[in-house]
Short mmCIF file of C-alpha atoms in Angstrom, two decimals:
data_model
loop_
_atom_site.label_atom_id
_atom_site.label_comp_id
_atom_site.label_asym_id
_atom_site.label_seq_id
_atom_site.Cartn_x
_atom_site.Cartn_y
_atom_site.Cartn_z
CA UNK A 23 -23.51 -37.16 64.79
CA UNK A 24 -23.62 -33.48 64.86
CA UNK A 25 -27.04 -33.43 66.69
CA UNK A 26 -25.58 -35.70 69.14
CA UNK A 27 -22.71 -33.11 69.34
CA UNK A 28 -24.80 -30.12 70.24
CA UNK A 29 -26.86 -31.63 72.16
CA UNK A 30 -24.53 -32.98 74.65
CA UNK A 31 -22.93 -29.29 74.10
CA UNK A 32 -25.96 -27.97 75.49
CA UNK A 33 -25.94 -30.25 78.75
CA UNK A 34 -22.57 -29.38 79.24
CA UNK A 35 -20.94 -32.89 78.81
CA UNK A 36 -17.54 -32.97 77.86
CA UNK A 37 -17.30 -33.79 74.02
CA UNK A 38 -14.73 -36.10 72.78
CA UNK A 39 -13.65 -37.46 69.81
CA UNK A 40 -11.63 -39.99 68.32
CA UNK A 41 -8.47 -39.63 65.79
CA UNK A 42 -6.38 -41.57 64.42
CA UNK A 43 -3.22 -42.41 66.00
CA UNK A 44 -0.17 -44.46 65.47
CA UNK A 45 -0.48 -48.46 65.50
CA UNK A 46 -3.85 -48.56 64.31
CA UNK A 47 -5.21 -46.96 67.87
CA UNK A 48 -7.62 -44.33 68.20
CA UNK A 49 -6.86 -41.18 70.74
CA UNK A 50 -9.52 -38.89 72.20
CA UNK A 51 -9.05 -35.35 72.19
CA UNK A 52 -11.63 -32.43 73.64
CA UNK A 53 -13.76 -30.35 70.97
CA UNK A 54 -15.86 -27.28 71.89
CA UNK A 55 -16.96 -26.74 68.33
CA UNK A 56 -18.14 -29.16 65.81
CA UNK A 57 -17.24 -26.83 63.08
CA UNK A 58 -13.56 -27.71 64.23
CA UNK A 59 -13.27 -31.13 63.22
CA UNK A 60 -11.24 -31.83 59.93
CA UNK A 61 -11.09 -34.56 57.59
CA UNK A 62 -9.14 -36.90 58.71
CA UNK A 63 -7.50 -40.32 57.72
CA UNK A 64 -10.33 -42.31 55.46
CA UNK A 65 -12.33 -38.58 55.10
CA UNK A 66 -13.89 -39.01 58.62
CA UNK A 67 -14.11 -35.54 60.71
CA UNK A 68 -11.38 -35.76 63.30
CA UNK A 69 -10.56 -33.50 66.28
CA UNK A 70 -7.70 -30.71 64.51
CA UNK A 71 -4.01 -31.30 65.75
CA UNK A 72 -3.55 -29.56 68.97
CA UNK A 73 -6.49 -30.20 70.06
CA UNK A 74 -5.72 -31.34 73.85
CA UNK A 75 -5.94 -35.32 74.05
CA UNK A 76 -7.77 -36.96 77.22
CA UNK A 77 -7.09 -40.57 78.45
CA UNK A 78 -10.87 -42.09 78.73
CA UNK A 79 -12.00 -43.18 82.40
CA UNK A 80 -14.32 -46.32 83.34
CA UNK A 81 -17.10 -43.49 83.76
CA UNK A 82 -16.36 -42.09 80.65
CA UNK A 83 -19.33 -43.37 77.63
CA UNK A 84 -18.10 -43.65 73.89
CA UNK A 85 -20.15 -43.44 70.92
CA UNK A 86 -19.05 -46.57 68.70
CA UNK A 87 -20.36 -46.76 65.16
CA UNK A 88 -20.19 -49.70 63.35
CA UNK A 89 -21.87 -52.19 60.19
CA UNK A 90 -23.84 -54.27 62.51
CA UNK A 91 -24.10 -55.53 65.79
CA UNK A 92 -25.97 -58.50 67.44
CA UNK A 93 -27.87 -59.14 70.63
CA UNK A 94 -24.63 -60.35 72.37
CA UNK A 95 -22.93 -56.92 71.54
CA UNK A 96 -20.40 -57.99 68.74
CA UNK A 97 -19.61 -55.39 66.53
CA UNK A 98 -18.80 -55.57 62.78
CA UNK A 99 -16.87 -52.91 61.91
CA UNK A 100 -14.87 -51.75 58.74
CA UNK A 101 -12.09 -53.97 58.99
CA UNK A 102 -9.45 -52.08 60.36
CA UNK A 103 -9.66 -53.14 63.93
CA UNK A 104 -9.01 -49.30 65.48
CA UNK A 105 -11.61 -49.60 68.39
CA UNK A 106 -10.50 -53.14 69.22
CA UNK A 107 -7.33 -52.13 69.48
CA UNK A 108 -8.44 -49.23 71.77
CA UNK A 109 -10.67 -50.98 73.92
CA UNK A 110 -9.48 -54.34 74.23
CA UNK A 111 -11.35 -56.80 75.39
CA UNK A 112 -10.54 -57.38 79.53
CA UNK A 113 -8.70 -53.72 79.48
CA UNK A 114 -8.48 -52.16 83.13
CA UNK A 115 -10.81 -48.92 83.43
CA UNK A 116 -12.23 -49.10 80.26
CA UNK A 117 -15.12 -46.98 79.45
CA UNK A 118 -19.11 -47.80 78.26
CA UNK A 119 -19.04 -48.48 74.81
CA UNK A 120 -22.45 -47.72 72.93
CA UNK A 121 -23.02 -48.98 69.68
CA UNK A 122 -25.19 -46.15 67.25
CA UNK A 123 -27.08 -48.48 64.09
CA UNK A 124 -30.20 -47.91 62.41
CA UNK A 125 -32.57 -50.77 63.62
CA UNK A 126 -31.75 -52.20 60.33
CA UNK A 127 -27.87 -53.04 61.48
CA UNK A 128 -29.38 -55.21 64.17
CA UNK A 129 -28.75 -59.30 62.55
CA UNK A 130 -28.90 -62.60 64.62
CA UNK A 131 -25.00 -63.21 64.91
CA UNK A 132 -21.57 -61.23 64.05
CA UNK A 133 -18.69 -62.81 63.61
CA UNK A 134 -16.03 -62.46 65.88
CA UNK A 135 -12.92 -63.97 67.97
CA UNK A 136 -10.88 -63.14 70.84
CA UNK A 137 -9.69 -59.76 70.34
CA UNK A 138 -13.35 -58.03 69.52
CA UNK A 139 -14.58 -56.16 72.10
CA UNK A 140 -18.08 -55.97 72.83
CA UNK A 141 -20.64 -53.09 73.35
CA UNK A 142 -21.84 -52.55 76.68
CA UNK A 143 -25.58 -51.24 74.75
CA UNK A 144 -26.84 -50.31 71.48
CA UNK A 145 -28.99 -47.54 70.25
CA UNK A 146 -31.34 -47.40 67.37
CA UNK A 147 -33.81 -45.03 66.81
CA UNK A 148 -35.70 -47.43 68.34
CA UNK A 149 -34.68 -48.22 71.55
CA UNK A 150 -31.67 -48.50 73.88
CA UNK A 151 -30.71 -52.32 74.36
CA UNK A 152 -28.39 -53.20 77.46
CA UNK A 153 -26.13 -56.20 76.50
CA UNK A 154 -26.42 -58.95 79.29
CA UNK A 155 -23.15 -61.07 79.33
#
């Protein structure tokens, strides 16, 4: 992720990135520095407290990581449930959500239910796919 970091940086996009946040929610919060982010809950880097939080916009993309993902966008992630609970399916004004795999993550069918939000596209290193509802 740190490539992605600089190089969106160096476009001058507006970088940021998720913590953790009471009920099992993420929160964004702005970083200018990648060297910034701390371990957080689970030993993932985190934006450092303080760091100024941002509601997300429909415009807005986010970078969502996850096991695997199918051609119908389902997502399987860790088991936690943070970015469903973020992004819930049929939210107002929610932003793109692009799933990052290895081509490898790709598999015929994920399984999921009524509160799993879907990715809007996924990138591999091999291509960007658009998810067609």
């Amino acid at each position: 992720m740190g490539p992605l970091f600089e190089a969106l940086s160096a476009s001058g996009a507006v970088r940021l990135l998720p913590r953790t946040a009471s009920g099992q929610r993420l929160e964004f919060a702005r970083v200018e520095r990648w060297e910034d982010l701390r371990p957080g809950r689970y030993g993932v880097l985190e934006p450092p407290e303080g760091a100024p939080l941002v509601e997300l916009e429909q415009d807005d993309a986010v970078v969502v990581p996850g096991v695997a993902f199918d051609p119908a966008g389902h997502r399987l992630g860790r088991g936690k449930g943070y970015y469903d609970r973020t992004f819930p399916p049929g939210g107002e004004r929610t932003p793109l959500l692009f799933g990052f795999a290895y081509a490898f993550q790709l598999v015929g069918s994920v399984p999921c239910g009524d509160h799993d939000r879907r990715v809007d596209a996924i990138v591999t290193e091999d291509a960007l796919q658009w998810v067609v509802s």
